[in-house]
XYZ file of C-alpha atoms in Angstrom:
636
model
C -20.191 50.436 -13.326
C -20.707 52.932 -10.486
C -23.566 52.152 -8.115
C -25.186 49.927 -10.737
C -26.272 46.338 -10.569
C -25.204 43.899 -13.265
C -26.825 40.485 -13.407
C -26.053 37.390 -15.489
C -28.327 34.346 -15.328
C -28.080 30.902 -16.795
C -31.450 31.296 -18.605
C -30.531 34.600 -20.257
C -27.203 33.177 -21.372
C -28.956 30.179 -22.937
C -31.477 32.458 -24.738
C -28.715 34.642 -26.126
C -26.797 31.567 -27.184
C -29.846 30.172 -29.012
C -30.361 33.467 -30.860
C -26.706 33.621 -31.773
C -26.832 30.032 -32.977
C -29.900 30.727 -35.152
C -28.341 33.839 -36.650
C -25.111 32.012 -37.299
C -26.970 29.172 -39.004
C -28.833 31.602 -41.277
C -25.648 33.444 -42.117
C -23.832 30.217 -42.966
C -26.636 29.210 -45.339
C -26.403 32.489 -47.233
C -22.617 32.591 -47.606
C -19.643 30.364 -48.190
C -17.722 31.745 -45.164
C -16.887 29.624 -42.094
C -19.619 29.445 -39.420
C -19.221 31.689 -36.370
C -17.857 29.961 -33.224
C -20.134 29.459 -30.233
C -19.422 29.491 -26.492
C -20.060 26.463 -24.260
C -22.896 26.869 -21.760
C -22.432 25.428 -18.263
C -25.153 23.796 -16.190
C -23.897 24.808 -12.749
C -26.094 22.364 -10.854
C -24.845 19.527 -13.031
C -21.276 20.700 -12.513
C -21.722 20.831 -8.746
C -23.100 17.291 -8.844
C -20.028 16.250 -10.825
C -17.735 17.881 -8.288
C -19.433 16.346 -5.272
C -19.706 12.814 -6.655
C -16.606 12.454 -8.804
C -13.929 15.115 -8.282
C -14.035 15.486 -4.502
C -14.104 12.588 -2.046
C -16.155 14.482 0.567
C -18.070 17.763 1.025
C -15.482 18.740 3.625
C -13.197 20.056 0.876
C -15.304 23.231 0.727
C -13.507 24.514 3.818
C -10.121 23.738 2.341
C -11.050 25.820 -0.725
C -12.124 28.738 1.477
C -8.893 28.590 3.476
C -6.894 28.228 0.280
C -8.444 31.336 -1.274
C -7.886 33.341 1.905
C -4.245 32.267 2.263
C -3.502 32.906 -1.414
C -5.095 36.353 -1.166
C -2.856 37.229 1.789
C 0.181 35.862 -0.053
C -0.671 38.009 -3.083
C -1.032 41.163 -0.949
C 2.196 40.537 0.931
C 4.070 40.235 -2.369
C 3.660 44.011 -2.664
C 3.137 44.867 1.026
C 5.425 42.659 3.157
C 4.057 44.173 6.366
C 0.377 43.748 5.480
C -1.728 42.010 8.175
C -2.132 38.249 7.733
C -5.362 37.107 9.409
C -8.121 34.657 8.535
C -11.212 34.585 10.737
C -14.042 32.041 10.531
C -17.332 32.458 12.386
C -20.509 30.369 12.421
C -24.062 31.580 12.901
C -27.324 29.671 12.295
C -26.485 27.436 9.338
C -24.204 30.047 7.817
C -20.462 30.564 7.762
C -18.400 33.735 7.365
C -14.726 33.650 6.346
C -12.851 36.961 6.459
C -9.274 37.576 5.312
C -6.920 40.547 5.055
C -5.788 39.591 1.557
C -5.393 41.433 -1.706
C -9.129 41.772 -2.366
C -10.987 42.233 -5.664
C -12.314 45.008 -7.827
C -15.578 44.740 -9.744
C -13.665 43.816 -12.877
C -11.839 41.089 -10.946
C -15.155 39.722 -9.699
C -16.599 39.369 -13.201
C -13.361 37.961 -14.549
C -12.400 35.568 -11.754
C -15.369 34.581 -9.592
C -17.849 34.089 -12.404
C -15.564 32.345 -14.910
C -15.052 28.640 -14.337
C -11.489 27.541 -14.905
C -9.895 30.964 -14.517
C -7.608 31.533 -11.548
C -6.021 34.730 -10.290
C -2.913 32.662 -9.735
C -2.600 32.396 -13.526
C -3.520 36.012 -14.179
C -1.090 38.357 -15.868
C 1.260 39.975 -13.430
C 1.075 37.119 -10.934
C 2.675 34.399 -13.033
C 6.121 34.939 -11.562
C 4.740 34.396 -8.032
C 2.599 31.418 -8.966
C 4.675 28.935 -6.956
C 3.724 30.794 -3.771
C 0.022 30.002 -4.193
C -1.942 26.947 -3.123
C -4.650 26.880 -5.790
C -4.077 27.168 -9.520
C -6.989 25.429 -11.224
C -9.741 28.076 -11.285
C -12.369 25.953 -9.547
C -12.225 28.149 -6.453
C -15.491 28.994 -4.740
C -17.400 26.590 -6.969
C -16.584 23.828 -4.501
C -18.591 25.662 -1.836
C -21.814 24.946 -3.724
C -21.370 21.343 -2.559
C -22.661 22.501 0.852
C -24.121 25.970 0.155
C -27.135 27.174 -1.808
C -25.938 30.794 -1.778
C -22.502 32.426 -1.663
C -22.014 36.121 -0.932
C -18.603 37.740 -1.323
C -17.775 41.273 -0.135
C -14.310 42.446 -1.168
C -12.139 45.540 -1.387
C -8.979 45.663 -3.470
C -5.599 46.512 -1.938
C -4.081 47.051 -5.391
C -6.662 49.687 -6.367
C -7.268 51.674 -3.172
C -9.696 54.053 -4.861
C -12.004 51.254 -6.000
C -15.131 50.888 -3.840
C -16.059 47.646 -2.117
C -17.889 45.174 -4.337
C -20.457 42.513 -3.522
C -20.888 39.322 -5.545
C -23.850 37.040 -4.721
C -24.268 33.700 -6.465
C -26.872 30.942 -6.259
C -26.600 27.263 -7.122
C -28.956 27.755 -10.094
C -26.102 29.473 -11.942
C -27.193 33.087 -11.495
C -25.182 35.812 -9.823
C -25.396 39.528 -9.132
C -22.673 42.114 -8.700
C -22.995 45.575 -7.162
C -20.742 48.215 -5.726
C -21.112 49.214 -2.069
C -20.508 52.396 -0.071
C -16.959 52.861 1.220
C -18.106 52.223 4.772
C -19.323 48.725 3.933
C -15.686 47.530 4.060
C -13.143 50.189 4.946
C -10.056 47.916 4.826
C -8.757 45.749 1.954
C -9.629 42.074 2.077
C -12.481 39.705 1.405
C -15.391 38.253 3.380
C -17.180 35.138 2.123
C -20.648 34.285 3.461
C -22.101 30.782 2.915
C -25.733 29.791 3.517
C -26.176 26.026 3.864
C -28.183 24.092 1.309
C -30.919 21.709 2.514
C -29.406 18.665 4.222
C -25.909 20.159 4.472
C -26.238 22.250 7.645
C -24.012 19.818 9.596
C -21.033 20.851 7.470
C -21.405 24.458 8.658
C -21.819 23.617 12.354
C -19.205 25.307 14.545
C -17.717 22.086 15.926
C -17.373 20.606 12.419
C -15.878 23.823 11.028
C -13.296 23.952 13.837
C -12.371 20.301 13.328
C -11.964 20.700 9.571
C -10.038 23.960 9.936
C -7.556 22.317 12.312
C -7.221 19.305 10.049
C -6.593 21.317 6.904
C -4.876 24.399 8.278
C -2.819 23.528 11.352
C 0.465 24.193 9.481
C -0.604 27.340 7.578
C 1.843 30.256 7.951
C -0.799 32.871 8.886
C -3.006 33.499 11.905
C -6.180 31.433 11.352
C -8.928 31.304 13.989
C -12.444 29.925 14.346
C -14.070 32.420 16.687
C -11.403 32.915 19.324
C -9.872 29.454 18.939
C -6.496 29.286 17.146
C -6.259 26.808 14.273
C -2.597 27.048 13.351
C -0.091 25.208 15.539
C 3.434 26.186 14.552
C 6.199 25.233 14.375
C 5.365 21.801 12.961
C 5.924 18.891 15.398
C 9.064 17.758 13.536
C 10.588 21.261 13.658
C 10.104 21.925 17.379
C 13.191 22.066 19.613
C 13.616 19.409 22.323
C 15.991 19.000 25.222
C 17.305 15.615 24.008
C 16.832 12.979 21.273
C 14.820 10.890 23.744
C 12.488 13.813 24.484
C 12.048 14.362 20.749
C 11.122 10.683 20.241
C 8.551 10.903 23.031
C 7.001 14.064 21.563
C 6.839 12.607 18.066
C 5.379 9.363 19.394
C 2.607 11.404 21.015
C 2.012 13.252 17.745
C 1.846 9.944 15.821
C -0.706 8.531 18.239
C -2.877 11.637 17.902
C -2.594 11.627 14.114
C -2.570 7.935 13.125
C -3.777 6.155 16.253
C -0.671 4.057 16.977
C 2.545 4.433 18.979
C 5.474 4.024 16.557
C 8.545 1.866 16.982
C 10.598 4.863 15.884
C 10.420 8.180 14.044
C 12.552 8.943 10.973
C 13.239 12.556 10.048
C 12.423 13.434 6.436
C 14.399 16.569 5.652
C 14.988 17.109 1.909
C 15.816 20.827 1.478
C 16.311 20.640 -2.301
C 12.757 19.338 -2.680
C 11.344 21.717 -0.067
C 10.266 18.833 2.178
C 10.148 18.626 5.962
C 8.399 15.903 7.874
C 8.633 12.581 9.650
C 8.055 8.888 8.892
C 6.596 6.793 11.711
C 7.532 3.107 11.877
C 4.507 0.867 12.368
C 4.535 -1.203 15.577
C 3.122 -4.337 13.892
C 3.709 -6.172 10.632
C 1.637 -5.309 7.566
C 1.243 -6.947 4.185
C 3.478 -5.615 1.373
C 0.326 -5.441 -0.754
C -1.326 -3.010 1.660
C -1.162 0.488 0.236
C 0.034 2.991 2.811
C -1.802 6.284 3.280
C 0.483 9.247 3.960
C -0.491 12.799 4.967
C 0.901 15.483 2.684
C 0.651 19.238 3.322
C 1.267 21.648 0.471
C 2.704 24.933 1.778
C 1.020 24.218 5.097
C -2.398 23.194 3.726
C -3.374 19.533 4.058
C -3.508 18.127 0.550
C -4.329 14.478 1.182
C -4.382 11.836 3.874
C -4.050 8.988 1.378
C -0.924 9.709 -0.694
C 0.016 6.190 -1.821
C 2.815 6.937 -4.286
C 4.942 9.058 -1.966
C 7.439 6.343 -0.930
C 9.070 3.373 -2.702
C 7.005 0.165 -2.598
C 9.444 -1.498 -0.194
C 8.841 1.175 2.485
C 5.402 -0.178 3.381
C 6.338 -0.317 7.077
C 6.116 3.452 7.686
C 3.441 6.146 7.638
C 4.526 9.680 6.730
C 3.359 13.197 7.432
C 5.195 16.019 5.700
C 4.962 19.521 4.279
C 6.227 20.355 0.789
C 6.323 23.298 -1.571
C 7.496 21.409 -4.663
C 5.002 18.628 -5.346
C 2.188 19.205 -7.780
C -1.431 18.430 -6.810
C -4.127 17.127 -9.127
C -7.160 19.282 -9.949
C -9.126 17.851 -7.019
C -6.191 18.672 -4.713
C -6.672 15.300 -3.048
C -3.715 13.428 -4.543
C -0.299 14.030 -6.075
C 0.426 14.401 -9.762
C 2.822 11.711 -10.977
C 5.736 13.514 -12.614
C 9.536 13.687 -12.493
C 9.462 15.795 -9.336
C 7.433 13.203 -7.446
C 9.734 10.430 -8.706
C 12.748 12.367 -7.426
C 11.084 13.014 -4.055
C 10.193 9.322 -3.758
C 13.815 8.350 -4.291
C 15.076 10.990 -1.837
C 12.664 9.882 0.913
C 13.627 6.256 0.314
C 17.263 7.269 0.768
C 16.420 8.832 4.150
C 14.887 5.551 5.314
C 17.942 3.625 4.037
C 20.224 5.967 5.994
C 18.160 5.371 9.124
C 18.514 1.587 8.766
C 22.249 1.901 8.185
C 22.676 4.103 11.245
C 20.796 1.579 13.395
C 23.004 -1.248 12.132
C 26.112 0.790 12.943
C 25.161 2.235 16.302
C 21.987 0.813 17.813
C 21.721 -2.955 17.235
C 19.054 -3.401 19.905
C 16.632 -1.043 18.164
C 17.469 -2.630 14.813
C 16.748 -6.106 16.177
C 13.419 -4.920 17.585
C 12.573 -3.369 14.219
C 13.552 -6.442 12.187
C 11.555 -8.753 14.444
C 8.486 -6.979 13.077
C 9.459 -5.610 9.651
C 12.170 -7.898 8.256
C 10.000 -8.414 5.170
C 10.249 -4.757 4.170
C 14.016 -4.719 4.579
C 14.322 -7.935 2.552
C 12.283 -6.311 -0.186
C 14.725 -3.383 -0.225
C 17.796 -5.649 -0.067
C 16.695 -7.520 -3.212
C 17.514 -4.472 -5.328
C 20.090 -2.750 -3.146
C 23.280 -4.785 -2.769
C 24.761 -2.327 -0.282
C 21.698 -2.704 1.943
C 21.959 -6.499 1.663
C 25.609 -6.312 2.714
C 24.700 -4.065 5.662
C 21.804 -6.230 6.797
C 23.473 -9.647 6.348
C 24.339 -9.997 10.049
C 20.811 -9.059 11.061
C 18.144 -10.371 8.677
C 16.614 -13.608 10.045
C 16.051 -16.745 7.933
C 14.571 -20.142 8.753
C 17.312 -22.768 8.494
C 18.058 -26.317 9.593
C 20.280 -24.764 12.292
C 17.433 -22.627 13.632
C 16.562 -19.001 12.908
C 19.819 -17.369 11.835
C 21.181 -14.606 9.654
C 22.691 -15.588 6.306
C 26.039 -14.274 7.513
C 26.100 -16.675 10.464
C 24.683 -19.604 8.481
C 27.220 -19.204 5.657
C 30.001 -19.205 8.245
C 28.872 -22.643 9.451
C 28.449 -24.437 6.114
C 30.747 -24.647 3.078
C 27.698 -24.769 0.797
C 24.499 -22.843 1.502
C 21.733 -25.113 0.236
C 18.227 -23.695 -0.122
C 14.767 -24.734 -1.261
C 12.439 -22.561 -3.303
C 9.243 -23.555 -1.512
C 8.234 -24.108 2.083
C 6.860 -27.518 1.089
C 10.215 -28.673 -0.273
C 11.966 -27.435 2.857
C 9.624 -29.401 5.102
C 10.235 -32.527 3.052
C 14.007 -32.455 3.281
C 14.891 -30.438 6.397
C 14.867 -33.268 8.994
C 16.847 -35.644 6.802
C 19.258 -33.012 5.474
C 19.978 -31.829 9.002
C 20.719 -35.405 10.124
C 23.096 -35.817 7.162
C 24.919 -32.592 8.063
C 23.530 -30.631 5.101
C 22.697 -27.012 5.941
C 19.477 -25.833 4.290
C 17.802 -22.421 4.172
C 14.035 -22.244 3.690
C 13.744 -20.003 0.637
C 10.015 -20.468 0.299
C 9.082 -17.267 2.109
C 8.717 -13.954 0.296
C 12.063 -12.687 -1.121
C 14.173 -15.318 0.713
C 15.312 -17.445 -2.240
C 16.277 -14.280 -4.185
C 18.411 -13.064 -1.295
C 20.144 -16.424 -0.857
C 21.002 -16.498 -4.567
C 22.384 -12.955 -4.269
C 24.627 -13.944 -1.347
C 27.810 -14.564 -3.420
C 27.591 -11.027 -4.867
C 28.068 -9.469 -1.412
C 30.009 -12.314 0.244
C 32.618 -13.472 -2.274
C 33.593 -17.124 -2.026
C 30.211 -18.283 -0.708
C 28.829 -21.349 -2.521
C 25.062 -21.469 -2.975
C 23.106 -24.428 -4.370
C 19.443 -25.305 -4.675
C 18.526 -28.490 -2.823
C 16.106 -30.812 -4.601
C 14.851 -34.364 -4.104
C 17.684 -35.912 -6.143
C 20.326 -34.159 -4.042
C 18.765 -35.458 -0.826
C 18.485 -39.007 -2.184
C 22.137 -38.916 -3.217
C 23.112 -38.215 0.403
C 21.207 -41.229 1.744
C 23.089 -44.500 2.257
C 22.299 -47.393 -0.060
C 21.170 -50.696 1.479
C 23.366 -53.772 1.173
C 22.415 -55.498 -2.137
C 21.889 -58.872 -0.455
C 19.479 -57.343 2.070
C 17.610 -55.449 -0.620
C 17.304 -58.649 -2.684
C 15.847 -60.471 0.328
C 13.190 -57.731 0.556
C 12.339 -57.794 -3.155
C 8.917 -59.334 -2.533
C 8.029 -56.730 0.034
C 9.226 -53.878 -2.225
C 7.261 -55.246 -5.191
C 4.039 -55.319 -3.144
C 4.683 -51.809 -1.821
C 5.376 -50.439 -5.310
C 2.248 -52.061 -6.710
C 0.119 -50.381 -4.042
C 1.534 -46.845 -4.610
C 1.866 -47.007 -8.385
C -1.706 -45.699 -9.002
C -0.743 -42.618 -6.961
C 2.229 -41.872 -9.210
C 4.737 -42.703 -6.488
C 7.756 -45.037 -6.533
C 9.220 -46.831 -3.496
C 12.925 -46.886 -2.626
C 14.856 -48.400 0.284
C 17.692 -46.453 1.931
C 19.447 -46.161 5.270
C 19.445 -42.728 6.898
C 19.186 -40.795 10.122
C 17.304 -39.974 12.246
C 16.170 -43.519 12.996
C 12.803 -42.213 14.228
C 11.756 -41.295 10.678
C 10.332 -44.454 9.047
C 9.701 -42.969 5.602
C 10.449 -39.814 3.625
C 8.283 -38.487 0.805
C 10.427 -36.763 -1.840
C 8.924 -34.795 -4.652
C 9.796 -31.861 -6.890
C 7.878 -29.059 -8.526
C 7.936 -30.593 -12.001
C 6.448 -33.806 -10.685
C 3.695 -31.960 -8.805
C 2.867 -29.861 -11.856
C 2.633 -32.972 -14.036
C 0.288 -34.711 -11.575
C -1.890 -31.591 -11.328
C -2.075 -31.494 -15.122
C -2.989 -35.198 -15.284
C -5.751 -34.781 -12.688
C -7.179 -31.787 -14.552
C -7.055 -33.798 -17.797
C -9.090 -36.616 -16.245
C -11.836 -34.230 -15.130
C -11.924 -32.025 -18.263
C -14.193 -32.273 -21.305
C -12.844 -33.628 -24.596
C -11.603 -30.282 -25.921
C -9.840 -29.203 -22.745
C -8.551 -32.725 -22.139
C -6.916 -32.676 -25.547
C -5.246 -29.360 -24.801
C -3.946 -30.591 -21.448
C -2.831 -33.846 -23.043
C -0.657 -31.924 -25.480
C 1.145 -30.424 -22.481
C 2.040 -33.826 -21.049
C 5.614 -33.937 -19.813
C 8.061 -36.550 -18.584
C 8.567 -35.226 -15.075
C 10.082 -37.614 -12.493
C 7.685 -39.406 -10.190
C 7.477 -38.828 -6.467
C 9.345 -41.257 -4.209
C 8.573 -42.832 -0.865
C 11.988 -43.562 0.635
C 11.725 -46.213 3.356
C 14.300 -46.072 6.141
C 15.898 -49.504 6.490
C 17.304 -48.503 9.881
C 13.856 -47.895 11.342
C 12.562 -50.854 13.445
C 8.973 -50.450 12.192
C 10.059 -50.633 8.557
C 12.065 -53.777 9.330
C 9.015 -55.448 10.897
C 6.812 -54.478 7.958
C 9.471 -55.840 5.598
C 9.209 -59.256 7.276
C 5.472 -59.629 6.517
C 4.321 -62.239 4.049
C 0.763 -61.070 3.356
C 0.719 -58.740 0.273
C -2.559 -57.165 1.427
C -1.153 -56.282 4.825
C 2.078 -55.020 3.233
C 0.008 -52.750 0.972
C -2.016 -51.380 3.884
C 1.143 -50.731 5.916
C 2.792 -49.031 2.936
C -0.206 -46.758 2.480
C 0.026 -45.838 6.157
C 3.728 -44.954 5.822
C 2.937 -42.920 2.708
C 0.222 -40.946 4.494
C 2.427 -40.376 7.542
C 5.231 -39.062 5.309
C 2.830 -36.627 3.622
C 1.646 -35.345 6.990
C 5.225 -34.970 8.227
C 6.023 -32.827 5.186
C 2.829 -30.812 5.834
C 1.778 -31.429 2.254
C -1.664 -30.390 1.052
C -3.568 -33.635 0.671
C -5.322 -34.425 -2.607
C -8.695 -36.206 -2.475
C -6.946 -39.442 -3.454
C -4.454 -38.997 -0.583
C -7.250 -38.403 1.933
C -9.091 -41.491 0.730
C -5.880 -43.519 1.030
C -5.290 -42.365 4.610
C -8.834 -43.283 5.588
C -8.577 -46.675 3.899
C -5.221 -47.464 5.513
C -6.475 -46.437 8.957
C -9.545 -48.630 8.721
C -7.497 -51.533 7.368
C -5.043 -51.378 10.243
C -7.929 -51.272 12.733
C -9.371 -54.403 11.208
C -6.048 -56.227 11.473
C -5.507 -55.008 15.038
C -8.946 -56.207 16.214
C -9.089 -59.598 14.505
C -10.149 -62.664 16.626
C -9.374 -66.379 16.575
C -12.793 -66.934 14.932
C -11.686 -64.599 12.116
C -8.545 -66.705 11.697
C -10.555 -69.966 11.658
C -12.856 -68.421 9.101
C -9.936 -67.702 6.820
C -8.430 -64.481 8.109
C -4.841 -64.513 9.274
C -1.858 -62.282 9.827
């Protein structure tokens, strides 16, 4: 179409479609043949709204699309001309932006076929399929993303593949119309493409020079070509993890500086992520403070130098929540929005390979740098425990280092197992607090397995340390280790024990008398999970309506009751046992019960709180009685 102007508008397309539809309808009524197919019409403004509100997270992606097109155009030209110039220049002027590249360029036919057809990409065009892996964009959305910030896009291009073809200009508006015309040779003497954007109302800030420079650096700092905004260089190669350093210490310092600039924290350490088979180079930074395993990490992923996403959550195994990564890859597949990674076999393989790099780092610390490993575990032992649950070799490696709460203090399982013939553990923190003081006094070693992953690791101990005996410690086991009281002495206290049992029976608690150390503990509250679950069910049944009460009643079990074990060696218990007044015995028993609950750091039920208050007030009354009270009938 030499020196002619061709124009396609959304309104003319709709009119032609309506006429075609009417003719097709008439034809179908007059014949038995199949109706003619129709072509979908696209409301560009509606599509732009869809892109801006649903596909893309922010208008800033327009600049990534411009850089992507420019880089891909240069890559395409260099496939046939290895020595072709590789430059991208961005310049800003009064709410407009110009992006110029030295890429492969377009002919008029290319413009109609590629720029004006949604979903078609030159990266999928015939003749370029074999080089498709070298390109950044493959979804055919292209310049459409620029309408998020621009009301008009003007493209001037000259093809390097067809040197005789004149320059061509394509101008499009956000109402869906576009024009194409050929230009004189002098309009663009060299191959390449220039894109001009004019800001839409309210979007001028996205085309401001400072914003453009910031976005260009964010998206394009690792691109392989010379990219500049004005005279300011955008690319900064080699990547921080590939730069040479005089020593490992100097490298750590440089990477720590890079981490602070990128993520805002100074890392405990930096782990190299070099996976050549997956085309991955990068670094994982170890967080300086503990984080929740449920917190999803956001990693920065570059695809062939272009920033793909800052929030890649599925890049690492779940257990590696203590690091933040930044890497460049040429193998992972982006989604259509190019803001996340496509979950496929390649990503699963990369995830496993990166996890292996972090495992190797931990193993190397255990073998050669115990001080750094100890500093790391003091913050992130939870992440390593999560890994060790499923990786027996890692559990074996970390046994001398992973800390656990035990009755001997904070120790590793390796050291604790060396001290005790049987490694007892509890499944909850509450159970540990109940039995730890007494078990320790009886010489029973107990590990608190109530923290995340701890009970699983204790149970796995025999698989990596053959010959180790592991047993769960419950209330019955503790009671069995307490000394029985002489039968004659227990018989003499039968009246006291009967009054104490009568007072605690409504609370679902029995009373037992034993002799145990330490002497300073007057009473021990022993309970188990089945008993607590049964009491919770009974309380819910009392408060429920008839239907729900019936359902809960059908679940009634025969769980053992809780026990208040009184220490016969404790002087206070002996004095209480010598009392004659049943009311005072009951008040004292309630006080011992409440004190035992508090010592175990149990969560108090409403009934327990009421009991503590009642016992406290009762003891105050007895402590402040007067002779007149005694004459009036009150007595000890």
